[in-house]
PDB file of C-alpha atoms in Angstrom:
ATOM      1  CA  UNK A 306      -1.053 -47.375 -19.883  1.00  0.00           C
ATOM      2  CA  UNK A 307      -1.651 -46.394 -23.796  1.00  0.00           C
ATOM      3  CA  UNK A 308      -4.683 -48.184 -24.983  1.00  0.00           C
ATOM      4  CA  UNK A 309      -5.128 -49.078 -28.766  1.00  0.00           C
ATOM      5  CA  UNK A 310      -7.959 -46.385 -29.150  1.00  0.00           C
ATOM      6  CA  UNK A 311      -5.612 -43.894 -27.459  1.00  0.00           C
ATOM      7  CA  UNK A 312      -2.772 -44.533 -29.817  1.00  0.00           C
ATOM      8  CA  UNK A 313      -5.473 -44.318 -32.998  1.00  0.00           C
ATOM      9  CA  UNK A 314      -6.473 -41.087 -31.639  1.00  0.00           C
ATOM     10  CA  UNK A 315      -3.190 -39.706 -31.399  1.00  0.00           C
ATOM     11  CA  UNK A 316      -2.180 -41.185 -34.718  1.00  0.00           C
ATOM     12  CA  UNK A 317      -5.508 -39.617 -36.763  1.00  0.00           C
ATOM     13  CA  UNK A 318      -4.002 -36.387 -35.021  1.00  0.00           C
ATOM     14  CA  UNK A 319      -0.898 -36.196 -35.950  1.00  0.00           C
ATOM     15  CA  UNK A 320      -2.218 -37.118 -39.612  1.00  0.00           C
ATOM     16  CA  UNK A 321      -4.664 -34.795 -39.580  1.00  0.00           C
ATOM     17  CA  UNK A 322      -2.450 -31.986 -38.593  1.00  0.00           C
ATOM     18  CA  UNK A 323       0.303 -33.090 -41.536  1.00  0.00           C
ATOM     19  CA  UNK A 324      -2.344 -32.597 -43.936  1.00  0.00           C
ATOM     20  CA  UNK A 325      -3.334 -29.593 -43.202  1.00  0.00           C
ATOM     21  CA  UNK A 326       0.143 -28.047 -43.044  1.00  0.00           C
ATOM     22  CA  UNK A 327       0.615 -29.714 -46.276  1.00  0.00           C
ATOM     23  CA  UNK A 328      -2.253 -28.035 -47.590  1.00  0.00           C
ATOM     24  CA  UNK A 329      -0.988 -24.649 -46.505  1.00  0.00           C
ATOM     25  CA  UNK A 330       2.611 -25.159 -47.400  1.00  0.00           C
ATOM     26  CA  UNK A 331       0.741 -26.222 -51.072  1.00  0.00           C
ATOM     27  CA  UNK A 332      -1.647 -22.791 -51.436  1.00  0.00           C
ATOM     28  CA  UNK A 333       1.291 -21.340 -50.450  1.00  0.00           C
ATOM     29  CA  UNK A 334       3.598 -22.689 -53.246  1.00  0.00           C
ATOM     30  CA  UNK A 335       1.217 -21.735 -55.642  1.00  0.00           C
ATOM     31  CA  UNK A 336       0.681 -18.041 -54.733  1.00  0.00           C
ATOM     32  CA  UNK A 337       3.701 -17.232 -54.043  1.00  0.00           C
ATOM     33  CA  UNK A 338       4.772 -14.375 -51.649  1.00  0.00           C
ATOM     34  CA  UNK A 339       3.110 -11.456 -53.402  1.00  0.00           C
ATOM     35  CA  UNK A 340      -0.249 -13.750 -53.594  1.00  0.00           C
ATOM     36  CA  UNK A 341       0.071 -15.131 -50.351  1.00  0.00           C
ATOM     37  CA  UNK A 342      -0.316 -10.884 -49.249  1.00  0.00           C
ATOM     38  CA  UNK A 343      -2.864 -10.274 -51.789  1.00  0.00           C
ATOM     39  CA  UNK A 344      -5.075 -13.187 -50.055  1.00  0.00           C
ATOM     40  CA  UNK A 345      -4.204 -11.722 -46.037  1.00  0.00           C
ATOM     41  CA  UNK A 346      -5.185  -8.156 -47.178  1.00  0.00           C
ATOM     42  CA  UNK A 347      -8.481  -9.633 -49.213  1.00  0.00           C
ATOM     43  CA  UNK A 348      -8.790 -11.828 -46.000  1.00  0.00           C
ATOM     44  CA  UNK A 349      -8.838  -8.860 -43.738  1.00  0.00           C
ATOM     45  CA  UNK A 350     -11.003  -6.842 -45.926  1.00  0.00           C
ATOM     46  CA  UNK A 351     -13.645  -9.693 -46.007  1.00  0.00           C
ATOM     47  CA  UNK A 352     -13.855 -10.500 -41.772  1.00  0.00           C
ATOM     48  CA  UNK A 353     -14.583  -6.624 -41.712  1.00  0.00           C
ATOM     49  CA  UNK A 354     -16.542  -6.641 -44.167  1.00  0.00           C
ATOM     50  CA  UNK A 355     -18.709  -9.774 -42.624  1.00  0.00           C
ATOM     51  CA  UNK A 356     -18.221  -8.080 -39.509  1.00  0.00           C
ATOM     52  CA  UNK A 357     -19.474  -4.596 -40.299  1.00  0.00           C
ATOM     53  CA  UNK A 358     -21.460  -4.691 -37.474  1.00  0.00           C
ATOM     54  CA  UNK A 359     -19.521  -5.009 -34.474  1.00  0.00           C
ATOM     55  CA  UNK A 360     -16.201  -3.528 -36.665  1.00  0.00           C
ATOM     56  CA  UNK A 361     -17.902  -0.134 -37.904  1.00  0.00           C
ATOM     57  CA  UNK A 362     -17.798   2.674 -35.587  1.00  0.00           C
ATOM     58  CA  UNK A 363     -20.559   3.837 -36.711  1.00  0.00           C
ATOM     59  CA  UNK A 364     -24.490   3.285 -38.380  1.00  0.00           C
ATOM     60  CA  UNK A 365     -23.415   3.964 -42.067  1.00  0.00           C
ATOM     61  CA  UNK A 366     -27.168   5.628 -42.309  1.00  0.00           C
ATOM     62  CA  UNK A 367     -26.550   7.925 -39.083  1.00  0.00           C
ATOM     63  CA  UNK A 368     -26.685  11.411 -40.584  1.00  0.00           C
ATOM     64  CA  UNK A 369     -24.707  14.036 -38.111  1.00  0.00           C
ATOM     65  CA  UNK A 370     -24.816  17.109 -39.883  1.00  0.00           C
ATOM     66  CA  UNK A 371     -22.626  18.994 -37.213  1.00  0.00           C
ATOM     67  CA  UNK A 372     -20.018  17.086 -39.008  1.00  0.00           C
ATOM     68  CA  UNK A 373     -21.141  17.386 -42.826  1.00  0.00           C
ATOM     69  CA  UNK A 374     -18.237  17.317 -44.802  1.00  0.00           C
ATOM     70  CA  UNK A 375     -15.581  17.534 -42.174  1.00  0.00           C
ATOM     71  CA  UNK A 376     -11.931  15.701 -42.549  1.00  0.00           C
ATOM     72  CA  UNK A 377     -10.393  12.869 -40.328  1.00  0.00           C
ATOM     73  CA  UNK A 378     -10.378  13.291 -37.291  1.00  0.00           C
ATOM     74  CA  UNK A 379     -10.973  11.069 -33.504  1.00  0.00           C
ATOM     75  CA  UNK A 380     -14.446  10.922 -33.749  1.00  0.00           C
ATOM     76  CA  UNK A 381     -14.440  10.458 -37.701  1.00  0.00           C
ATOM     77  CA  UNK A 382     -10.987   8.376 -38.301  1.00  0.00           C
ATOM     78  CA  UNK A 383     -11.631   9.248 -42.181  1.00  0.00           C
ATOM     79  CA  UNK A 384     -14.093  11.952 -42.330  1.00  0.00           C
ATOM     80  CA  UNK A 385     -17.579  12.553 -42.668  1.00  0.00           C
ATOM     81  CA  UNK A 386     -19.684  12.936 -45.943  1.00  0.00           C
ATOM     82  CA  UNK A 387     -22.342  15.388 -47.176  1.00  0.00           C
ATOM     83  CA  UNK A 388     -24.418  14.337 -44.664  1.00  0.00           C
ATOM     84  CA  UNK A 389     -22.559  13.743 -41.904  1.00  0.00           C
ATOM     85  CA  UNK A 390     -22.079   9.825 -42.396  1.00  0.00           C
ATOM     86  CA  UNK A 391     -19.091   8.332 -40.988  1.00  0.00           C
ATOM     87  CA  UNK A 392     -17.013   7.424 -44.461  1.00  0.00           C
ATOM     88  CA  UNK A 393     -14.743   4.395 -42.399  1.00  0.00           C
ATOM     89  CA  UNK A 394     -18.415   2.934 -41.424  1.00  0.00           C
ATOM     90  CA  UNK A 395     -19.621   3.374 -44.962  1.00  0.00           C
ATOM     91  CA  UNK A 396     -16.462   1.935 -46.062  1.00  0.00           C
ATOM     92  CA  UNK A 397     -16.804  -1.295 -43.931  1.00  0.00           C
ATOM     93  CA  UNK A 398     -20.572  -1.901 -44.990  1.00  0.00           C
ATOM     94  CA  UNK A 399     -19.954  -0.936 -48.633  1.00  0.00           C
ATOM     95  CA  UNK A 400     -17.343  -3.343 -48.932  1.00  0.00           C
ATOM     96  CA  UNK A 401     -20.155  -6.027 -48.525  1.00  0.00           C
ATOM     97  CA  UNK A 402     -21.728  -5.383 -51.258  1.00  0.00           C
ATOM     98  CA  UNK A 403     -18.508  -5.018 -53.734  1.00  0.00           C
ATOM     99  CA  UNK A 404     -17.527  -9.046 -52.680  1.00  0.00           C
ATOM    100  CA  UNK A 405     -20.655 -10.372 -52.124  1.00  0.00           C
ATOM    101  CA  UNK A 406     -22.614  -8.757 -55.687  1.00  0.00           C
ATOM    102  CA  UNK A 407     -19.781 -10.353 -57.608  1.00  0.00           C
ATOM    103  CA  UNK A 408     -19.096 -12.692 -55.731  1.00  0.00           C
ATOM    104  CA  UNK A 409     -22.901 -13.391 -56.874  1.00  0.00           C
ATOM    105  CA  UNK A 410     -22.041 -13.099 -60.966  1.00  0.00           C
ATOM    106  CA  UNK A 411     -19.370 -14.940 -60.536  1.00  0.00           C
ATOM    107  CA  UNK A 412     -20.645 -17.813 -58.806  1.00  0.00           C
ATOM    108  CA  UNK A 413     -23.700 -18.182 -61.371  1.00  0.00           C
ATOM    109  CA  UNK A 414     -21.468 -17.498 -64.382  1.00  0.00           C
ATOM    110  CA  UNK A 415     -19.217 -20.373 -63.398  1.00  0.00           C
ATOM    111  CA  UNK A 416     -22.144 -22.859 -62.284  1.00  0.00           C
ATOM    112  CA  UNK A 417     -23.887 -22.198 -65.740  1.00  0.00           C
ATOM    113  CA  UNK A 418     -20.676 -21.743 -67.742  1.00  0.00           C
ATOM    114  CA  UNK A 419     -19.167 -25.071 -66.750  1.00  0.00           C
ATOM    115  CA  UNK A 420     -22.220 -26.896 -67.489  1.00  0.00           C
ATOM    116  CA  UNK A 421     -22.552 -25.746 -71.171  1.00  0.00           C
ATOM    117  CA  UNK A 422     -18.424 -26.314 -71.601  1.00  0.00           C
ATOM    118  CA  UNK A 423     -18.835 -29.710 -70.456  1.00  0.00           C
ATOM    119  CA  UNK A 424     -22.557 -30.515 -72.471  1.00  0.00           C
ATOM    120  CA  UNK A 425     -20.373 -29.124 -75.425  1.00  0.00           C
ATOM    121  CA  UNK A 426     -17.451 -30.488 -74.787  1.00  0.00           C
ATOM    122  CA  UNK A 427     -18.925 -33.722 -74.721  1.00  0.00           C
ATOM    123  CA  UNK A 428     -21.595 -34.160 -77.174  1.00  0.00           C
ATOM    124  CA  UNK A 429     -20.007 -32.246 -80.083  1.00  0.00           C
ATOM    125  CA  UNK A 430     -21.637 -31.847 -83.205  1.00  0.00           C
ATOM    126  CA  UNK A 431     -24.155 -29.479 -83.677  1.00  0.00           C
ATOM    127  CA  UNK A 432     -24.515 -29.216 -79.995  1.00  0.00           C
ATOM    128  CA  UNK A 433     -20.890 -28.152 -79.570  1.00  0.00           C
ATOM    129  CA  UNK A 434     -21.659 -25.686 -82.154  1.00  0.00           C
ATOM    130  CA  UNK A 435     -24.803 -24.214 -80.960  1.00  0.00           C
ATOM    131  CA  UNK A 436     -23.431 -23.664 -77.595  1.00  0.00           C
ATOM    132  CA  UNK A 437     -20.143 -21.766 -78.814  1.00  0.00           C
ATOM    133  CA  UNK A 438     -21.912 -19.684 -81.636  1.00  0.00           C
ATOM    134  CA  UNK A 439     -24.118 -18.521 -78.064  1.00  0.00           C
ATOM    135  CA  UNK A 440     -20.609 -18.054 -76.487  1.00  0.00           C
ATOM    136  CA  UNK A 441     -19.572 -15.979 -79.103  1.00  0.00           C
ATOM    137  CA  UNK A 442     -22.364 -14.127 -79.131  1.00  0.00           C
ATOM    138  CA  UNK A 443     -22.264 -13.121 -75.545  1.00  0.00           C
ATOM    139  CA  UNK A 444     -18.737 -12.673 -75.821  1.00  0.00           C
ATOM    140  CA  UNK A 445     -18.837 -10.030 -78.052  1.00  0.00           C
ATOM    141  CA  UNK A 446     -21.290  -7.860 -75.901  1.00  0.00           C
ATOM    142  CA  UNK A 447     -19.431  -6.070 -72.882  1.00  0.00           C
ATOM    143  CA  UNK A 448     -20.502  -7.164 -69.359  1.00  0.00           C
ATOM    144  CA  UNK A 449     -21.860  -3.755 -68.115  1.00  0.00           C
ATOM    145  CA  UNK A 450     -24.145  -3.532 -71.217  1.00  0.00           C
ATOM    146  CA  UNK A 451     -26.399  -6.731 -70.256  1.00  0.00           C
ATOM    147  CA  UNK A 452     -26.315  -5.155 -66.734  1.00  0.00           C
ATOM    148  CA  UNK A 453     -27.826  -1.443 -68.167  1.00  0.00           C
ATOM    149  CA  UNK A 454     -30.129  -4.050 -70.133  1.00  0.00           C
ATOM    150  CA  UNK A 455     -30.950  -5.723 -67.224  1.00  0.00           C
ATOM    151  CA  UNK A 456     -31.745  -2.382 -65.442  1.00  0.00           C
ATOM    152  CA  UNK A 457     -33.910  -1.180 -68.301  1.00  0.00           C
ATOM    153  CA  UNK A 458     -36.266  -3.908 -68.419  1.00  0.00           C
ATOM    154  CA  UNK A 459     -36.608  -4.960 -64.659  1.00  0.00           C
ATOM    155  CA  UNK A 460     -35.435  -1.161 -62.946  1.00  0.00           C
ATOM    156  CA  UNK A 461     -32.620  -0.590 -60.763  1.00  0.00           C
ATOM    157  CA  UNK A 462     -31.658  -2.534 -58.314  1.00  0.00           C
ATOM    158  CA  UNK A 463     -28.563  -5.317 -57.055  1.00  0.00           C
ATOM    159  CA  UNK A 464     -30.491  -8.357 -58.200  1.00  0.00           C
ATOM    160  CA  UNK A 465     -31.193  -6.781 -61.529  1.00  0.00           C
ATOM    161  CA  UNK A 466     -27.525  -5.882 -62.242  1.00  0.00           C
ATOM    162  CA  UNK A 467     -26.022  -9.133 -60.873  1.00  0.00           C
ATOM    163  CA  UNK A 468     -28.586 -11.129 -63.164  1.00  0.00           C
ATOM    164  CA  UNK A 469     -27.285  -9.169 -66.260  1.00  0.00           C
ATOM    165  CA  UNK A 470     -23.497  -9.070 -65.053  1.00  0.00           C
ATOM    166  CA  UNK A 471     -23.982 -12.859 -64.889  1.00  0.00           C
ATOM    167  CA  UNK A 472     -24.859 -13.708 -68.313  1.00  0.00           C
ATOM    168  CA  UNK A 473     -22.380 -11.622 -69.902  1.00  0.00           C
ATOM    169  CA  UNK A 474     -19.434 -13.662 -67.778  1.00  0.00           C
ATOM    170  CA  UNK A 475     -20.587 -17.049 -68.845  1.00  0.00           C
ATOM    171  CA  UNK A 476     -18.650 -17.393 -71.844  1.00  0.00           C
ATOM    172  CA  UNK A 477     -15.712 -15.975 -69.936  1.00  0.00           C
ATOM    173  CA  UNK A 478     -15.640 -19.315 -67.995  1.00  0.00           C
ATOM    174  CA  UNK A 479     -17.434 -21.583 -70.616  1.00  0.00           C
ATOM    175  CA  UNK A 480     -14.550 -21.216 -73.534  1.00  0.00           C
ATOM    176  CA  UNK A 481     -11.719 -21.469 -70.937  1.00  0.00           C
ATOM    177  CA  UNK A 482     -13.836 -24.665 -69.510  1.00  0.00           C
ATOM    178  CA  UNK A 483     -14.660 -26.304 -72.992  1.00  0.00           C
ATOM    179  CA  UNK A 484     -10.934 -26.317 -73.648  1.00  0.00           C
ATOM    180  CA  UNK A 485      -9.639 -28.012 -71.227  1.00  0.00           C
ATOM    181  CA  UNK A 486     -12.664 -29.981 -71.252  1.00  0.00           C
ATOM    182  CA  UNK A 487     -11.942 -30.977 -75.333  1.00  0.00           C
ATOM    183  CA  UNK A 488      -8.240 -31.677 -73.921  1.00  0.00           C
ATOM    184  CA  UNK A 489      -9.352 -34.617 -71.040  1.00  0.00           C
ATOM    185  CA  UNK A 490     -11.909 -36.111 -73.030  1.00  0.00           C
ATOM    186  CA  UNK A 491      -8.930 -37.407 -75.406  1.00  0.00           C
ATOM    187  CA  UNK A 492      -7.261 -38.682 -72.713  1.00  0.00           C
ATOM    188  CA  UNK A 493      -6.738 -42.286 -72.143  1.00  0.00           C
ATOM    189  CA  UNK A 494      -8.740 -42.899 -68.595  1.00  0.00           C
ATOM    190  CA  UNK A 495     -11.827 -41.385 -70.362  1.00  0.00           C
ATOM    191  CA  UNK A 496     -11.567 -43.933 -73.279  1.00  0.00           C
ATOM    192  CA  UNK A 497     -11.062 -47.108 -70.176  1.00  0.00           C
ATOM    193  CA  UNK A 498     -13.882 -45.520 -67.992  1.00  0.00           C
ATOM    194  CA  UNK A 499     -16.122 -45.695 -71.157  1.00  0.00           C
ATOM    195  CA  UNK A 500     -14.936 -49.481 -71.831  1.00  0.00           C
ATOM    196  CA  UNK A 501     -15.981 -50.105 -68.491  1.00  0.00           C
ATOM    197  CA  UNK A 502     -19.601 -49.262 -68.875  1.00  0.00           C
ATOM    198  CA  UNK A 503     -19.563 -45.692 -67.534  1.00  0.00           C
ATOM    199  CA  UNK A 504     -22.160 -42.977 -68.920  1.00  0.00           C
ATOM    200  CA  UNK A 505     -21.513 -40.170 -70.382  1.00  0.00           C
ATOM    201  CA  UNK A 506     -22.676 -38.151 -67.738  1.00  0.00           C
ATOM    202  CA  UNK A 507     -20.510 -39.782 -65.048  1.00  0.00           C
ATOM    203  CA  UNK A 508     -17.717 -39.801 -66.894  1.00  0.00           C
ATOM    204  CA  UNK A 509     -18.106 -36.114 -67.123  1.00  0.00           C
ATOM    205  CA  UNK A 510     -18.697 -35.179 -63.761  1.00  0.00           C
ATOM    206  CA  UNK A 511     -16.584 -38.023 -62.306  1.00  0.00           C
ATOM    207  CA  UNK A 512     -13.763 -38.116 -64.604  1.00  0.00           C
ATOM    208  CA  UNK A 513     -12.962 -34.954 -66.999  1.00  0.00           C
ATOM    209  CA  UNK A 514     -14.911 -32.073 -63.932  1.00  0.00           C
ATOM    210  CA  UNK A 515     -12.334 -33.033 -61.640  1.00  0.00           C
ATOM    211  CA  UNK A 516      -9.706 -32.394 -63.448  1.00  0.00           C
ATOM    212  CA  UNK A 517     -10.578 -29.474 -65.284  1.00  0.00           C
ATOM    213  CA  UNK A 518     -11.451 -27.662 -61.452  1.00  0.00           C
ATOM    214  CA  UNK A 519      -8.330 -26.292 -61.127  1.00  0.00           C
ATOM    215  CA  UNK A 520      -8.928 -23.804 -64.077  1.00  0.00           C
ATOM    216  CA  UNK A 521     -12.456 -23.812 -63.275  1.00  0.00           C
ATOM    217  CA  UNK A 522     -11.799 -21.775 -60.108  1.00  0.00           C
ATOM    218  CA  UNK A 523      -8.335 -19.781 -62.054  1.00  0.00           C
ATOM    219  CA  UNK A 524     -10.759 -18.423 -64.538  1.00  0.00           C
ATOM    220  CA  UNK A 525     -13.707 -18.034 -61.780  1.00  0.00           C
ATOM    221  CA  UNK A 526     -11.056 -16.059 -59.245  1.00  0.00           C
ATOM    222  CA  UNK A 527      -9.524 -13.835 -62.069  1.00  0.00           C
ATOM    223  CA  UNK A 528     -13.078 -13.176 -63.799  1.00  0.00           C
ATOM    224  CA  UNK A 529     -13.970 -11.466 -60.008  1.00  0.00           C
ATOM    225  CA  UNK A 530     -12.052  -8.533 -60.647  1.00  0.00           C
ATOM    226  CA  UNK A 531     -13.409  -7.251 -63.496  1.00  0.00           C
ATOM    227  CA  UNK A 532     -16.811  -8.314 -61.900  1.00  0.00           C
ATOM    228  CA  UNK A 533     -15.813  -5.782 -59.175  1.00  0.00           C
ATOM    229  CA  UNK A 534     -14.993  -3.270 -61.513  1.00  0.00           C
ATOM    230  CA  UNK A 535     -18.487  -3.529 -63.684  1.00  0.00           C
ATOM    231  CA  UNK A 536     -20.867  -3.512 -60.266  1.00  0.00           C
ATOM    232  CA  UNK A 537     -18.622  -0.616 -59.233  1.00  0.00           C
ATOM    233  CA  UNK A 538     -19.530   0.676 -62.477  1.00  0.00           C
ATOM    234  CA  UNK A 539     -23.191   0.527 -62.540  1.00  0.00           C
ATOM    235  CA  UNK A 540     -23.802   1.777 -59.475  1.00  0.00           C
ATOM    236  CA  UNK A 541     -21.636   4.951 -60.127  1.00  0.00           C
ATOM    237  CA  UNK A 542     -24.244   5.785 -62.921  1.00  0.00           C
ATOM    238  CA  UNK A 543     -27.045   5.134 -60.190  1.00  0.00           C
ATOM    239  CA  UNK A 544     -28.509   2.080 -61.847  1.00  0.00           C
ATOM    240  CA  UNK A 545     -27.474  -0.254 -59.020  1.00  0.00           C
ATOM    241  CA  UNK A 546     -27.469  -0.190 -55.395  1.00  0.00           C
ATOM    242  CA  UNK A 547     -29.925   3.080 -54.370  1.00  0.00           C
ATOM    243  CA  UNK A 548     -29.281   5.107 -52.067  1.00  0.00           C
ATOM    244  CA  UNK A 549     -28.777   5.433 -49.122  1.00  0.00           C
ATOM    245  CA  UNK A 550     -27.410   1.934 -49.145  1.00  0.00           C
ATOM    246  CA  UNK A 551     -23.520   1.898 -48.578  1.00  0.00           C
ATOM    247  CA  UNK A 552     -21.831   1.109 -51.634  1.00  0.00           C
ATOM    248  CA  UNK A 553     -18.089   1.690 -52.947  1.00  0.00           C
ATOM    249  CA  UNK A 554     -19.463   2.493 -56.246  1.00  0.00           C
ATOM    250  CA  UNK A 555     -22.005   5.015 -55.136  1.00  0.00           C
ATOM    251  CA  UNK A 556     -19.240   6.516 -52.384  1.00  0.00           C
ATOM    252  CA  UNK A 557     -17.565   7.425 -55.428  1.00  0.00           C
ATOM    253  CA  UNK A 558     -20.272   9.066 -57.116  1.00  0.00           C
ATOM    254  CA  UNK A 559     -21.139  10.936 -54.115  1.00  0.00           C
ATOM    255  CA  UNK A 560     -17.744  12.196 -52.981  1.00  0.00           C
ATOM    256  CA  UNK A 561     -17.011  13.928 -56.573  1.00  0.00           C
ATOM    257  CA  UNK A 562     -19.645  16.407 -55.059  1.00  0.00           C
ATOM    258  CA  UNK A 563     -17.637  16.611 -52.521  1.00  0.00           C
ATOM    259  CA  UNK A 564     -14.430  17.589 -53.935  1.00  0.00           C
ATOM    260  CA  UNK A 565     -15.981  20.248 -55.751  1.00  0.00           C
ATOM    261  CA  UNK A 566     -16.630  21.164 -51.766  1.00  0.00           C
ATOM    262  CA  UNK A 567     -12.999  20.793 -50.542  1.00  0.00           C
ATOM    263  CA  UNK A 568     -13.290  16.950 -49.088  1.00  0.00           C
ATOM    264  CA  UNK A 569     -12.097  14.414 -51.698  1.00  0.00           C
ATOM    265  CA  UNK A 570     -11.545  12.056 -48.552  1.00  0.00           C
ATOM    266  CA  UNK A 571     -14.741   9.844 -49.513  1.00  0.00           C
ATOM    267  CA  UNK A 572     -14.161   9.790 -53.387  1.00  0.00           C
ATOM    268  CA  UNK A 573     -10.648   8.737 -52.740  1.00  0.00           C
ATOM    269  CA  UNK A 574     -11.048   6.530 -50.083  1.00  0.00           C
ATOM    270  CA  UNK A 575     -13.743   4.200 -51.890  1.00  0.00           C
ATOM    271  CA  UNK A 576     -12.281   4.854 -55.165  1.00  0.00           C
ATOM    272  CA  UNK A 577      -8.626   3.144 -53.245  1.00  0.00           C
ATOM    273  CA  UNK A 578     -10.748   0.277 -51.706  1.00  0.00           C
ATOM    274  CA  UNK A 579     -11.768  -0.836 -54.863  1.00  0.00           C
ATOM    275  CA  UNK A 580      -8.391  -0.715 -56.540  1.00  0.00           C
ATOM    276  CA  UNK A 581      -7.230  -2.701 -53.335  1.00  0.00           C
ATOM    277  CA  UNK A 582      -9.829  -5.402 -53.966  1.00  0.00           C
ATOM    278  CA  UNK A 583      -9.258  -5.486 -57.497  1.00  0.00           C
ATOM    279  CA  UNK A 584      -5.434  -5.943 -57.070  1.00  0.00           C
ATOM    280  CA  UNK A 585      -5.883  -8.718 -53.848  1.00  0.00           C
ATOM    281  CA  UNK A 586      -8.233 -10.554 -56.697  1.00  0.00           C
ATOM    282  CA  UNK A 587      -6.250 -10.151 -59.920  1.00  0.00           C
ATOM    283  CA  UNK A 588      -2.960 -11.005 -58.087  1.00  0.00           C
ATOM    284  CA  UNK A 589      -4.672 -14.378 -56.642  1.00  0.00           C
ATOM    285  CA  UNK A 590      -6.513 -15.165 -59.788  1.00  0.00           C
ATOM    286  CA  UNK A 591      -3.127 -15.286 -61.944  1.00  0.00           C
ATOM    287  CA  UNK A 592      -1.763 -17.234 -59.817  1.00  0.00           C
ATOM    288  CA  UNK A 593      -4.041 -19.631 -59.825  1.00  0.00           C
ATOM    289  CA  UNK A 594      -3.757 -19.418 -63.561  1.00  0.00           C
ATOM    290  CA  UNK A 595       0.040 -19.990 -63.636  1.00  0.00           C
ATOM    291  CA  UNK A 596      -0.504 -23.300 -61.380  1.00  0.00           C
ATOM    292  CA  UNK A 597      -3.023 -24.671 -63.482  1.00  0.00           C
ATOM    293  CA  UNK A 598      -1.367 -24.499 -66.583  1.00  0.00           C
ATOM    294  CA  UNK A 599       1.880 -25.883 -64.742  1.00  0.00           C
ATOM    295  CA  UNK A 600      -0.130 -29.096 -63.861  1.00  0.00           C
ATOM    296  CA  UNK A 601      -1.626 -29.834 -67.669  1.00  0.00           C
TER     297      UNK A 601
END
């Protein structure tokens, strides 16, 4: 016999399990079929990647200098490097540091960014024009300059560059943010939710933040791949992650040596990875973009 309770159960279920189809079938109307690959390849790359450990064949410190330099084979699927490091393993472990370092900027330039779009958006005035003569300001500097600036005053290391990386991509989020920010606090609901005795600050957060999130993460998602690109960057010119951590960036650096040697398999291989990621992000992050401005 079905008891009351049962047939709640059962009915929570089945609603529980509509909603989260129709929360796949919606990500995957807004990526599309190109983004919906981008995010299963970035996907795959990232359980490695966060599974390094158990997934890497190898130590990515274990020197074996019987196979310096030597090209794919069974015991090396991709090679060895200079010193005998397994490139796959080095792979899988560098690939750690490329999402989680900007991963890092990214997720401090948005936090930080948002903030000052909204405090502008909603005061106005001279605060509004304090905070986007700052924006411009930053704007006008490229990203991988605050992170050699960074690296000159504190020394090289990942903190240092994400802390500079991260100031420089504020104002890519903040001017987006401050826009569309601008846009809802004309709107009508803001006006009745002030008429009904909210303050400003919960009107901002509860009101105008919510509906601004969907460009929020757009911007936040497409500014990622250029945050790739700069860390990448940095740590090519040695003024990042120090050896011998494993690092796309410094894989690069490292295999041109190698070339020179007759094994461009490292050089390439990282070089590709972070092409891959770039693509998997940039792909996603107009996507995003596109659905966001479809729902203004």
């Amino acid at each position: 016999m079905t008891t009351p309770s049962t047939t709640s159960l059962a009915v929570a279920r089945v609603a529980r399990e509509r909603r989260g189809a129709g929360l796949a079938k919606a990500a995957g109307d807004r990526l599309g079929v190109v983004g919906c690959i981008a995010a299963a390849v970035l996907l795959v790359i990232a359980l490695a990647a966060a599974f390094a450990p158990v997934v890497a064949p190898y130590d990515p410190d274990y020197p074996d200098l019987l196979a310096s330099l030597s090209g794919p084979s069974p015991a090396h699927l991709l090679g060895a490097d200079a010193l005998g490091r397994d490139i796959l393993s080095r792979l899988i472990w560098g690939a750690r540091i490329t999402l989680a370092g900007p991963g890092l900027v990214i997720l401090i330039a948005t936090v930080v960014g948002t903030l000052l779009a909204l405090l502008a958006a909603w005061r106005g005035g001279r605060i509004d024009t304090a905070i986007s003569w700052l924006l411009d300001v930053l704007f006008a500097v490229p990203g991988i300059v605050f992170g050699l600036i960074a690296v000159a005053i504190w020394g090289p290391s990942l903190i240092t560059v994400v802390c500079g990386l991260a100031i420089a991509y504020v104002p890519y989020v903040a001017r987006v943010v401050r826009g569309a920010a601008l846009r809802e606090r004309n709107m009508p609901y803001v006006s009745a939710a002030w008429l009904q005795g909210q303050s400003g600050a919960g009107i901002t957060f509860t009101q105008i933040l919510p509906n601004v999130q969907p460009i929020v993460v757009a911007q936040a998602v497409s500014s990622l791949g250029f945050a790739v690109i700069d860390l990448a960057a940095v740590s090519f010119l040695g003024l990042g992650v120090q050896p011998p951590t494993a690092d796309l960036g410094l894989m690069v650096k490292s295999g041109f040596d190698s070339v020179l040697r007759g094994q461009p398999t490292e050089a390439i291989a990282a070089g590709t990875l972070i092409v891959l990621i770039v693509w998997c992000v940039t792909v996603i992050g107009d996507r995003l973009t596109s659905s966001a401005r479809s729902m203004r």
